[in-house]
Coordinates of C-alpha atoms and ligand atoms in Angstrom, one line a residue:
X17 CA -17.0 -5.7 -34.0
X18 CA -16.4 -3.5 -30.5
X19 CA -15.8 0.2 -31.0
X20 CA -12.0 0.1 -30.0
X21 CA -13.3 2.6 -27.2
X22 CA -15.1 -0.4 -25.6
X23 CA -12.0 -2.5 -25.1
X24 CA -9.9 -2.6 -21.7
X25 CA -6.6 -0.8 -21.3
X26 CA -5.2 -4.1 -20.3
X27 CA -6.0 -7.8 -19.0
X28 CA -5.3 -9.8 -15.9
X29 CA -5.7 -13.7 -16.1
X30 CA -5.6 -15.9 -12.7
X31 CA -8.0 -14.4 -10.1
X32 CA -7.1 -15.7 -6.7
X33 CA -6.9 -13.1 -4.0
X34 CA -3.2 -11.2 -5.1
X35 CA -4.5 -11.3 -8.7
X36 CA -8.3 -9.7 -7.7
X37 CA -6.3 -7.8 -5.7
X38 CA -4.0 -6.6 -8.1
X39 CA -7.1 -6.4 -11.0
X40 CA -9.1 -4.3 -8.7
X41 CA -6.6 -1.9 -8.1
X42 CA -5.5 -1.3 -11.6
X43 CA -9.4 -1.0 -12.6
X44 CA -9.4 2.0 -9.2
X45 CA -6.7 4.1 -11.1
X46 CA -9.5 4.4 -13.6
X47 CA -7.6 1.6 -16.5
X48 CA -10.3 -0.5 -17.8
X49 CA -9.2 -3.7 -16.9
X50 CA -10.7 -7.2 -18.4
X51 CA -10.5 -10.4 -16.4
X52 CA -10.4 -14.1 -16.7
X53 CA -9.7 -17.1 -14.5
X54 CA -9.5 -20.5 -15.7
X55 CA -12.5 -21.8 -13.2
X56 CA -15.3 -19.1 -13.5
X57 CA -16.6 -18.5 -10.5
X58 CA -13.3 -16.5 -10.0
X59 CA -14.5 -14.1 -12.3
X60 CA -18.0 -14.1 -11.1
X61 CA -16.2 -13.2 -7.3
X62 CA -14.0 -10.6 -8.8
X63 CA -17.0 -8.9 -11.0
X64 CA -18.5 -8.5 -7.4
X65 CA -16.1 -6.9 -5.8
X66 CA -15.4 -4.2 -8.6
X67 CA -19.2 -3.6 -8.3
X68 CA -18.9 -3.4 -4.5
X69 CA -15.8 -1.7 -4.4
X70 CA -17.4 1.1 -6.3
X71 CA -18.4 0.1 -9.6
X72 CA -14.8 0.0 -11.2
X73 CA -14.4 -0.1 -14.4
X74 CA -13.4 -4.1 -14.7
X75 CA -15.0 -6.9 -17.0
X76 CA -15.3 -10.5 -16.6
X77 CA -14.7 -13.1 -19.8
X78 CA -15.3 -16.8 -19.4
X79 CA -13.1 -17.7 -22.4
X80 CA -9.9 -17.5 -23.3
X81 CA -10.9 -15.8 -26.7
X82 CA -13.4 -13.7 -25.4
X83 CA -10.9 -12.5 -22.9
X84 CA -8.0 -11.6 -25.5
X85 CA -9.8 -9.8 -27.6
X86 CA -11.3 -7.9 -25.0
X87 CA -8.3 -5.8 -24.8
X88 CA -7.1 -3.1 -27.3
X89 CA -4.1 -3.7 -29.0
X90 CA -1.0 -3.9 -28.8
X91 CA -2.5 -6.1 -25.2
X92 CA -0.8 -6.4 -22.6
X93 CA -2.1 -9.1 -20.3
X94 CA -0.8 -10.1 -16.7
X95 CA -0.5 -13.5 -15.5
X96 CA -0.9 -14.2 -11.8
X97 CA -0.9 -18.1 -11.6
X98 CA 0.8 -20.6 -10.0
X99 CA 4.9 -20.5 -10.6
X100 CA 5.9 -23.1 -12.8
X101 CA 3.6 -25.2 -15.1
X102 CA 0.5 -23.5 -14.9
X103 CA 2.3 -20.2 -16.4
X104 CA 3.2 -22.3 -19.5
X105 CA -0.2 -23.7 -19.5
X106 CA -1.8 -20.4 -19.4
X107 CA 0.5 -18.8 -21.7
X108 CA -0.5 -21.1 -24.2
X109 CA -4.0 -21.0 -23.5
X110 CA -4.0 -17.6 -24.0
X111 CA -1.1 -17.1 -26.7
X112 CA -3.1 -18.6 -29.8
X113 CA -5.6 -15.4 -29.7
X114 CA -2.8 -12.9 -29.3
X115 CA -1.3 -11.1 -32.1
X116 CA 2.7 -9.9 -33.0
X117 CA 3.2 -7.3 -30.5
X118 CA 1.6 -7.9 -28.0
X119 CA 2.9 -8.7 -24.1
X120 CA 2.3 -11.5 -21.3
X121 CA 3.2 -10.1 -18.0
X122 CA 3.9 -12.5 -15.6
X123 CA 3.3 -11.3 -11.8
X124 CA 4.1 -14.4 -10.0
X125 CA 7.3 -15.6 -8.1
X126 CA 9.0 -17.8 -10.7
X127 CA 11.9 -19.1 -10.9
X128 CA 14.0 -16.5 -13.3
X129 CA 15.4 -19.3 -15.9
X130 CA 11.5 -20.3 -16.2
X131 CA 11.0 -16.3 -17.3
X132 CA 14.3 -16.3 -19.7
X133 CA 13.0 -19.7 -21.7
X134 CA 9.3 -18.2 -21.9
X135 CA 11.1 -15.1 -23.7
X136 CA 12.4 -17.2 -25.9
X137 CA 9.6 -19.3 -26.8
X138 CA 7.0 -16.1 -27.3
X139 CA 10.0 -14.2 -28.9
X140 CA 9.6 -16.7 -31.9
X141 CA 6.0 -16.0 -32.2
X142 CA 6.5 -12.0 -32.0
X143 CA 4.9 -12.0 -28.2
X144 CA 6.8 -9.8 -25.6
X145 CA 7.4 -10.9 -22.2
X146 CA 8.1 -9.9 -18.7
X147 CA 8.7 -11.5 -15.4
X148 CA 7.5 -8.9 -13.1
X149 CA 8.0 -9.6 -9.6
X150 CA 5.3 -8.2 -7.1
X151 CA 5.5 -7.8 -3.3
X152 CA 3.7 -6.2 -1.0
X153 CA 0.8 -9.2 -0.3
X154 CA -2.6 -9.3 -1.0
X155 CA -3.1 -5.6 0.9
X156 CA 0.0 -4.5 -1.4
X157 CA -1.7 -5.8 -4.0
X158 CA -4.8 -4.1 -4.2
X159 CA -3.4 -0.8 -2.2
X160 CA 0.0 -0.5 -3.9
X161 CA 2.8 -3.2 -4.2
X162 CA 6.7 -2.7 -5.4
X163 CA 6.8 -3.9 -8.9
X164 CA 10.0 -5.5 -10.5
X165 CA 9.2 -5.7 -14.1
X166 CA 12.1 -7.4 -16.1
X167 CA 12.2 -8.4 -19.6
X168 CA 11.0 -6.7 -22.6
X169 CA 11.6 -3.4 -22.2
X170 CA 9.2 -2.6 -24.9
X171 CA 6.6 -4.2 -23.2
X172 CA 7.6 -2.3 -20.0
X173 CA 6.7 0.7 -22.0
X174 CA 3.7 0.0 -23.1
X175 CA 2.5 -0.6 -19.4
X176 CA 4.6 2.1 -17.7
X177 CA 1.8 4.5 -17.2
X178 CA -0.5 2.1 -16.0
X179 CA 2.3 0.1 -13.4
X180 CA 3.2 4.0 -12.5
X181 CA 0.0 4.7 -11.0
X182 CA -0.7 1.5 -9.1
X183 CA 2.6 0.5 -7.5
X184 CA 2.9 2.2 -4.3
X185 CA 4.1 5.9 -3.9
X186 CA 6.9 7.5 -2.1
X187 CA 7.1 10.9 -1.1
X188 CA 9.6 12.5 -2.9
X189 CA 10.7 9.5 -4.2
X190 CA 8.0 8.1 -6.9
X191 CA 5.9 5.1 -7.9
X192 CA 7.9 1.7 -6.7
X193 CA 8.7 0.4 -10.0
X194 CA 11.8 0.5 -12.6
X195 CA 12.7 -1.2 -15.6
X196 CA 14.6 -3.9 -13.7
X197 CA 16.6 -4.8 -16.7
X198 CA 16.8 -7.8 -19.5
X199 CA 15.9 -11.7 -19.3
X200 CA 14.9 -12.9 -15.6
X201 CA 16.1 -9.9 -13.8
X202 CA 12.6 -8.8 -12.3
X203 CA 12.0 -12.4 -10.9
X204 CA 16.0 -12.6 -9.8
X205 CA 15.6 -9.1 -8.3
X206 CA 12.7 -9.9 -6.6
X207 CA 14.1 -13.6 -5.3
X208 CA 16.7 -11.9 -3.7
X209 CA 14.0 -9.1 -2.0
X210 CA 13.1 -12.4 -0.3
X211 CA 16.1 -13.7 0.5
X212 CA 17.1 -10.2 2.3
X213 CA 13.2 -10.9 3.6
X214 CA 14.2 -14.0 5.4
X215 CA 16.9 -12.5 7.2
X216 CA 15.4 -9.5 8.4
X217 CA 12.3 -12.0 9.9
X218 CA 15.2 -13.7 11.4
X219 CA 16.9 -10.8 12.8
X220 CA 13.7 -9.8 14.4
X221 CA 12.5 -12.7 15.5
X222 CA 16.3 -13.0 17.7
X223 CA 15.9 -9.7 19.2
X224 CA 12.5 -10.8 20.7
X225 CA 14.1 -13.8 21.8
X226 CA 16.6 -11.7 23.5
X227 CA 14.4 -9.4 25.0
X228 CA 11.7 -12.1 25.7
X229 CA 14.5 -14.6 27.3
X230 CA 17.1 -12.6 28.5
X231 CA 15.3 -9.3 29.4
X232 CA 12.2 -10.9 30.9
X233 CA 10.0 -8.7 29.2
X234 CA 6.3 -9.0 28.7
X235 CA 4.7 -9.5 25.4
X236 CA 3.0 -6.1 26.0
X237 CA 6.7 -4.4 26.8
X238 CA 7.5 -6.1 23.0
X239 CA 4.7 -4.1 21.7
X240 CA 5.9 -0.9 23.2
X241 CA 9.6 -1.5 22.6
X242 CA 8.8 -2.3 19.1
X243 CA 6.6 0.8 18.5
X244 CA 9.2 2.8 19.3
X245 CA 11.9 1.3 17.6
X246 CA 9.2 1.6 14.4
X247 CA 9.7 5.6 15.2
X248 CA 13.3 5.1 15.2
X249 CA 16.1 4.7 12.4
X250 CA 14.4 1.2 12.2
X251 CA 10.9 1.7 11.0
X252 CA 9.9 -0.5 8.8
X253 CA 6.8 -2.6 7.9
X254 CA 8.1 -5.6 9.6
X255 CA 9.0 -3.7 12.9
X256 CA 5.5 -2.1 12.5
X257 CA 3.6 -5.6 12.0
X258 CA 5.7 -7.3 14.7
X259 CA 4.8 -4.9 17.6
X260 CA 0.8 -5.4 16.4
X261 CA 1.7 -9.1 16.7
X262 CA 2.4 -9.0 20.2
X263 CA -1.0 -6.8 21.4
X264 CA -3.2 -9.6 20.0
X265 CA -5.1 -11.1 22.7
X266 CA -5.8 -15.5 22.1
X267 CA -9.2 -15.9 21.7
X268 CA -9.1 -19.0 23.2
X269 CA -7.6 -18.8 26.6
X270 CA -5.4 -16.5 28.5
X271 CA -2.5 -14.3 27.4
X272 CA -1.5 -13.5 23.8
X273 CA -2.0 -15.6 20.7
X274 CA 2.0 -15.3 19.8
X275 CA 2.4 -17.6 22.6
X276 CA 0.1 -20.2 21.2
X277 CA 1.6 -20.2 17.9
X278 CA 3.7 -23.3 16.9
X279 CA 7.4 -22.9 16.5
X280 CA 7.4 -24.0 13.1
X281 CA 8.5 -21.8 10.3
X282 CA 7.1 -22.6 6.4
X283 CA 8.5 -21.7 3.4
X284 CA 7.8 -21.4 -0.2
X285 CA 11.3 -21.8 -1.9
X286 CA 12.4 -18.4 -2.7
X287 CA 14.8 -18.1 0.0
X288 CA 16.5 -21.2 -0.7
X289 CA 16.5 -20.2 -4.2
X290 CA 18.6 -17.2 -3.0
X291 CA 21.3 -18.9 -0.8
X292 CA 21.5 -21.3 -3.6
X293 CA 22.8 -18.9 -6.2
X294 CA 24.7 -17.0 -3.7
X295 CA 27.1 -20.5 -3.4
X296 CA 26.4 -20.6 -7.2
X297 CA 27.7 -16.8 -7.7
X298 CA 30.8 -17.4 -5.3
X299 CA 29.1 -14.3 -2.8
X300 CA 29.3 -14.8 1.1
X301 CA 25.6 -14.7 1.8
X302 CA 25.3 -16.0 6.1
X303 CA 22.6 -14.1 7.3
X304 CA 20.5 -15.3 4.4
X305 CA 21.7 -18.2 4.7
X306 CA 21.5 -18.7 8.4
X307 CA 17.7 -17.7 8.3
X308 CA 17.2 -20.4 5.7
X309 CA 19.0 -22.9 7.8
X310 CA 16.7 -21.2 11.4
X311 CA 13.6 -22.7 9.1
X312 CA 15.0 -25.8 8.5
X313 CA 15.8 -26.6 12.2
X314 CA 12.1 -25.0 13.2
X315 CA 10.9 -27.7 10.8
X316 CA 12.5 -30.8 13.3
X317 CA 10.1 -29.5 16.2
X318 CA 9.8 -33.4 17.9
X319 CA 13.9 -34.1 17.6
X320 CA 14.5 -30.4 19.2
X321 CA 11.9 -31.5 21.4
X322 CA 13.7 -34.7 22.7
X323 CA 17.4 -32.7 22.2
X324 CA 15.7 -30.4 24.9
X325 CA 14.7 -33.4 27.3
X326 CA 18.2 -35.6 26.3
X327 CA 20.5 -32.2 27.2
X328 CA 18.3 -31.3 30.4
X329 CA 18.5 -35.3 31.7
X330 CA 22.7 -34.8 30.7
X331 CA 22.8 -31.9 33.2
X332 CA 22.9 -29.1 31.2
X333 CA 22.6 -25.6 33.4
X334 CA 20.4 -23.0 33.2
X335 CA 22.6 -20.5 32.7
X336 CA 20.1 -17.2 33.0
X337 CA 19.0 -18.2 36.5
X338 CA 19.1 -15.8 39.0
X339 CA 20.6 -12.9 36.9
X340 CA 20.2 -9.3 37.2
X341 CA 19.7 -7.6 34.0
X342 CA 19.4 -4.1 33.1
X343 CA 16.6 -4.0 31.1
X344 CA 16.8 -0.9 29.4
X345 CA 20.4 -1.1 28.2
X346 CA 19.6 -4.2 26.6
X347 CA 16.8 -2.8 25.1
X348 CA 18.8 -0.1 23.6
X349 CA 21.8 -2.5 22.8
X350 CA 19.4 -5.1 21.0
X351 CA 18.2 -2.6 18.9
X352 CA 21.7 -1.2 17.9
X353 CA 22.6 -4.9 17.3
X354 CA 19.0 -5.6 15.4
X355 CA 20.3 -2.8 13.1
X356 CA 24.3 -3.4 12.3
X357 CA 23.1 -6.9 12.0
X358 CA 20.2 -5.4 8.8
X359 CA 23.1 -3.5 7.1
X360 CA 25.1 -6.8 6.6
X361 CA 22.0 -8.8 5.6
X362 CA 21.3 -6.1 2.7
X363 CA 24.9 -5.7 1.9
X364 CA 24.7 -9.5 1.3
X365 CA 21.5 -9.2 -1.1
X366 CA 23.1 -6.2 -2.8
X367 CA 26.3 -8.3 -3.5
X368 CA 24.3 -10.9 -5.1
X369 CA 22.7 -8.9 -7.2
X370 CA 25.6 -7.2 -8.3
X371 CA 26.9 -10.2 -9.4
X372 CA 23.9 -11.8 -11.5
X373 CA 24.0 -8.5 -13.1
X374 CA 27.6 -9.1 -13.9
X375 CA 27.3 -12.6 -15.3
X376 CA 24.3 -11.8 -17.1
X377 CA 24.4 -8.2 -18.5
X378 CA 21.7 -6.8 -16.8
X379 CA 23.4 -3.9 -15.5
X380 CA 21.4 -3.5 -12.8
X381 CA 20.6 -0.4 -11.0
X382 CA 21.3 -1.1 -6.9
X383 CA 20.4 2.5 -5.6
X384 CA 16.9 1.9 -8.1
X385 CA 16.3 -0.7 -6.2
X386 CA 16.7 0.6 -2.9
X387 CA 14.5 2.9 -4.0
X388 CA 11.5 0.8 -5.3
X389 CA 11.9 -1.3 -2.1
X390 CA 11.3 1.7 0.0
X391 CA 7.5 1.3 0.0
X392 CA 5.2 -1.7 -0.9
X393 CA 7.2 -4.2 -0.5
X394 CA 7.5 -6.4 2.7
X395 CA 11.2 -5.3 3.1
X396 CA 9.9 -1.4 2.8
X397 CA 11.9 0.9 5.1
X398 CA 12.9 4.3 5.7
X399 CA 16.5 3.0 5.9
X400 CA 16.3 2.0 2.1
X401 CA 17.1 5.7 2.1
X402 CA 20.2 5.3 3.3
X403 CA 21.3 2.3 0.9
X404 CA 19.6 4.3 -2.3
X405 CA 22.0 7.3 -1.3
X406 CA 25.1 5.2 -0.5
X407 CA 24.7 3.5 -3.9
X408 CA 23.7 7.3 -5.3
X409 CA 27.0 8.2 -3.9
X410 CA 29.2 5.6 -5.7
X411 CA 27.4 3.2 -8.0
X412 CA 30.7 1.2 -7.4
X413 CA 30.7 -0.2 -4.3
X414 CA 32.1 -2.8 -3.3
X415 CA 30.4 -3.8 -0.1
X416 CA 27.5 -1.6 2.3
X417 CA 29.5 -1.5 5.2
X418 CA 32.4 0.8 3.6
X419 CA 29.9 3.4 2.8
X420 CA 31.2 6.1 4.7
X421 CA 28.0 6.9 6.2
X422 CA 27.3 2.9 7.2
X423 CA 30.8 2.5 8.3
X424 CA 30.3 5.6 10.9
X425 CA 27.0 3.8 11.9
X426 CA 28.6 -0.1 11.9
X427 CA 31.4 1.6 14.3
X428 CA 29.1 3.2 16.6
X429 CA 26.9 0.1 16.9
X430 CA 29.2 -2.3 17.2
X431 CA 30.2 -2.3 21.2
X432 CA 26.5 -2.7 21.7
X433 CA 26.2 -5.8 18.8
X434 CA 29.2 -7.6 20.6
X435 CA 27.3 -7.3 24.0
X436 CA 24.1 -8.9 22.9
X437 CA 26.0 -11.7 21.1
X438 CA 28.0 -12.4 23.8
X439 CA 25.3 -12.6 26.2
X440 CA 23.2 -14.8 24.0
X441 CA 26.1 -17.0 23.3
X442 CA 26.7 -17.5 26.8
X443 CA 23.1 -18.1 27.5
X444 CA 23.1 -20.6 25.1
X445 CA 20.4 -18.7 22.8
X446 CA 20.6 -18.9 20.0
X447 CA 21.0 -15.8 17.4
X448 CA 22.6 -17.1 14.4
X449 CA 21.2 -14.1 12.1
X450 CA 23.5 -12.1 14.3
X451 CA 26.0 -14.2 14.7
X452 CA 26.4 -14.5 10.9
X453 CA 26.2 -11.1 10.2
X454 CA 29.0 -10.2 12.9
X455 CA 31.4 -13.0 11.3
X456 CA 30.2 -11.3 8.0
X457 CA 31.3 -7.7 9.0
X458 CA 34.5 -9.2 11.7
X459 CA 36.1 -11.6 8.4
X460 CA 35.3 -8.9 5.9
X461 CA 37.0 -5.7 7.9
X462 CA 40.3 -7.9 8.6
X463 CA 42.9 -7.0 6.3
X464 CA 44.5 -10.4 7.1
X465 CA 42.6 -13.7 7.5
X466 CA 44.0 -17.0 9.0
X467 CA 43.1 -18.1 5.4
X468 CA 47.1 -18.1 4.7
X469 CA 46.8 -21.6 7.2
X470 CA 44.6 -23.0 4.8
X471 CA 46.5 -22.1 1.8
X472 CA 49.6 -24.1 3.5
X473 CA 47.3 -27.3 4.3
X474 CA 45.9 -27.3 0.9
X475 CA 49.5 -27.0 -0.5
X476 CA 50.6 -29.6 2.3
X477 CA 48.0 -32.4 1.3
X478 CA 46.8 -31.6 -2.6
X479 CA 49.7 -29.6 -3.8
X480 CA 47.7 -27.0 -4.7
X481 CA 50.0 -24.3 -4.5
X482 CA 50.0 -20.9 -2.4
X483 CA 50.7 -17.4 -3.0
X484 CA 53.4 -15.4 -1.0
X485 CA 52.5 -11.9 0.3
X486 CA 56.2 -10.7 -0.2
X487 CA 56.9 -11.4 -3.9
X488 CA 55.0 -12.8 -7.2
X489 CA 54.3 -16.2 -8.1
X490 CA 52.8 -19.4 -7.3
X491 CA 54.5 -21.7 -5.0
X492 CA 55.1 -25.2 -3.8
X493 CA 56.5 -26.4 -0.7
X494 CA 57.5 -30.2 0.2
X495 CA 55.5 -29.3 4.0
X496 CA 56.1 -32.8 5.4
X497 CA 59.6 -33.4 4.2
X498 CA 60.6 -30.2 5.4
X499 CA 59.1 -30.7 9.0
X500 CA 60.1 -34.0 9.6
X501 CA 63.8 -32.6 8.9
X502 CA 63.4 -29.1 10.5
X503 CA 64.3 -27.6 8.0
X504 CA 63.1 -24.1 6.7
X505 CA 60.8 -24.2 4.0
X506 CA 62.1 -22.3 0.6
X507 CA 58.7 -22.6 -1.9
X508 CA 59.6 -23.9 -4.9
X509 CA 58.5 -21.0 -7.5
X510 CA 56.0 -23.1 -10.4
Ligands
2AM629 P1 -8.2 -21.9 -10.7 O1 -9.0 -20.9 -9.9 O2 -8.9 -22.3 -12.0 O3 -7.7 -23.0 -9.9 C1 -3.8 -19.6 -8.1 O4 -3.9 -21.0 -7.8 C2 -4.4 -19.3 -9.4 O5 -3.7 -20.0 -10.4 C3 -5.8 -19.6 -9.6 O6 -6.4 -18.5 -10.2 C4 -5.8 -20.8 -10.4 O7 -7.0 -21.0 -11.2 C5 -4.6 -20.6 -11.3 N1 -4.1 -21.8 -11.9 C6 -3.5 -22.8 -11.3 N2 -3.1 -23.7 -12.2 C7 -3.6 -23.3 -13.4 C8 -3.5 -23.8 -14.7 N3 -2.9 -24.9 -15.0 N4 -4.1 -23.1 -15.7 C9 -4.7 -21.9 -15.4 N5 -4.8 -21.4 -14.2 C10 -4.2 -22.0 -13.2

């Protein structure tokens, strides 16, 4: 038998390029880290690169066994497979060499009711689980990702050092992983990190429109304009990425390659998987859902194709022809518009998440994770900050926008947010990421809806009964009898 000093700190099973990643950075923060991947030339590639990278302190294993019992004990072994059935597969590839107390960690984007029934079943056999969701890419990956570890908080602990010191740091604000909370709340937590994802991809992708189609500009004005704004309240790694998007030259004719690129948007699931339990939870989530819906209608590129050629043929004006537009106020109002539109996105997410943790107990941390989203994550930006402090300020709640600080921000924005709407609408551009997140902010800042109207026509045709805003009780009114006599209605109390 090994001296215990020879065995890794830890183990990481499924080595394609976010699991390497991930392996090779763990083994860089000086844990020594054994590997395994169920076809071995995986190993053999990531064996390389810990040589390469500077002979880090990782070991490959070919089997199962040899892998497990690589690894001092209690183990804790990550899992970075494909969601779904290979997770189970590997789980119980791996699970007949592990002993009571020791802890699968699975890094991949599963579905959270897939995490909660893999508690269960290693629960029975004294295994500890977590669902720990990971973003940040394969560069997060191997540089420093945001980790969302959920589960067994026990096997968060025996991990925390090592998670600690490879998630990504913040200045003044620490490693980017928590204890999410119980059951599936890393992998919900994370779902909805991709959901807010979506929206902000969305919103971005309009205010280029805007500029692009509107504002005439060049993709190399983009670049500048979104360099700036990445030095501005807005910086963020998507801002950041976007405006290196639009200096890349195609290397196969004129111009840039963002031109070139089909309009097509793919997907893998977890943003549908985020509008899906928004309708399930009850919570208003439009700009989410409106991205979601942007990739859907991306998808139909041959019927938008032939709408384009049917609505031309039908006469259909151009309405931007021939108009004057002052670039630089739009370029200021887009961006003002660009940002209200993010704080109703996140207040969305936030909402969500506040309600899984609700239903399920999880008791979930918002301002936590704001913070742990503020670096190596996709959605990482210095205007986390702001959210982690409004949620600092009062844990409570109930909605982003009535944070004094937002609300201030929301006001002063909003002049500017109406203006680019309104000229997009009239352009007949499209921007529903905006759109939704103005009706988001316009219905939820109304003290009084026209919702009383559909109270009365549900009351009309379903007897379904309405509340009065002037006294107690639930009501009934005979709506057609009454109007076909013209008489005044008196609500029959139920
Ligand atoms: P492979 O290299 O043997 O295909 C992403 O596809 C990762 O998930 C790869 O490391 C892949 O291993 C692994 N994977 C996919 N399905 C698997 C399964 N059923 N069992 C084990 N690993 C699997």
């Amino acid at each position: 038998m090994e001296a215990s000093t020879a065995l890794s700190r830890i183990g990481l099973a499924g080595l394609a390029v976010m699991g390497q990643n991930l392996a090779l950075n763990i083994a860089d923060h000086g844990f020594p880290i054994s590997v395994y991947n169920r076809t071995s030339s995986k190993v053999d590639e990531t064996v390389h690169r810990a040589e390469q990278e500077g002979h880090l302190p990782l070991t490959g294993h070919y089997t199962p066994r040899d892998f497990v019992l690589s690894i001092q004990r209690p183990r804790s072994i990550i899992i970075l497979v494909k969601a779904g059935a290979p997770v189970d597969q590997t789980i119980s590839t791996l699970a007949q060499f592990l002993s009571p107390g020791d802890a699968i960690i699975d890094g991949g984007n599963e579905w959270y009711e897939n995490t909660e029934r893999r508690i269960r079943e290693t629960t029975e056999r004294g295994i500890l689980y977590l669902g720990m969701g990971v973003s940040g890419g394969e560069d997060g990956a191997r540089h420093g990702p945001s980790l969302m570890p959920g589960g067994s908080f026990d096997a968060y602990k025996n991990v925390e050092d090592v998670l600690q010191k490879v998630a990504a740091q913040v200045k003044d604000d620490g490693p980017c992983v928590t204890y999410i909370g119980e059951g599936g709340s890393g992998n919900f937590v994370k779902m909805v990190h991709n959901g807010i994802e979506y929206g902000d991809m969305q919103l971005i992708s309009e205010a280029y429109d805007v500029l692009k189609i509107v504002g005439g500009l060049s993709n190399s004005e983009l670049a500048e304009i979104f360099d700036s704004w990445n030095r501005s309240e807005l910086e963020s790694f998507l801002i950041e990425i976007t405006a290196d998007i639009f200096k890349v030259k195609d290397e196969f004719g004129d111009g840039e390659l963002v031109d070139k690129i089909l309009d097509k948007t793919g997907m893998k699931g977890t943003g549908k998987w985020t509008v899906q339990q928004a309708a399930e939870l009850s919570i208003a989530a439009p700009t989410i859902a409106a991205s979601l819906d942007c990739r859907y209608l991306s998808g139909l590129k041959e019927e938008r194709e032939n709408a384009s050629r049917v609505f031309k043929e039908a006469g259909i004006a151009e309405v931007l022809a021939g108009r004057a537009i002052d670039k630089k106020r739009l370029v200021d109002d887009v961006k003002q518009a660009l940002y209200a539109s993010k704080i109703c996105s996140y207040a969305q997410g936030m909402n969500l998440l506040r309600a899984k943790s609700d239903e399920k107990g999880w008791n979930l941390n918002l301002g936590e994770l704001a913070r742990i989203w503020k670096g190596g994550c996709i959605i990482r930006a210095v205007f986390l900050d702001r959210i982690k402090k409004a949620y600092e300020r009062n844990r409570g709640l109930a909605n982003l926008v009535v944070d004094p600080d937002f609300a201030k921000e929301m006001v002063q924005r909003q002049a500017a947010w109406r203006r680019v709407v309104g000229m997009a609408i009239e352009a007949g551009i499209s921007t529903p990421g905006m759109c939704a997140s103005l009706a988001y902010f316009d219905t939820y800042r109304r003290a009084r809806l026209p919702a009383n109207l559909v109270q009365a026509q549900r009351d009309l045709f379903g007897a379904h009964t309405y509340e009065r805003v002037d006294r107690p009780g639930s009501f009934h009114t005979e709506w057609t009898k009454l109007a076909k006599e013209g008489k005044a209605g008196v609500g029959a109390l139920n």
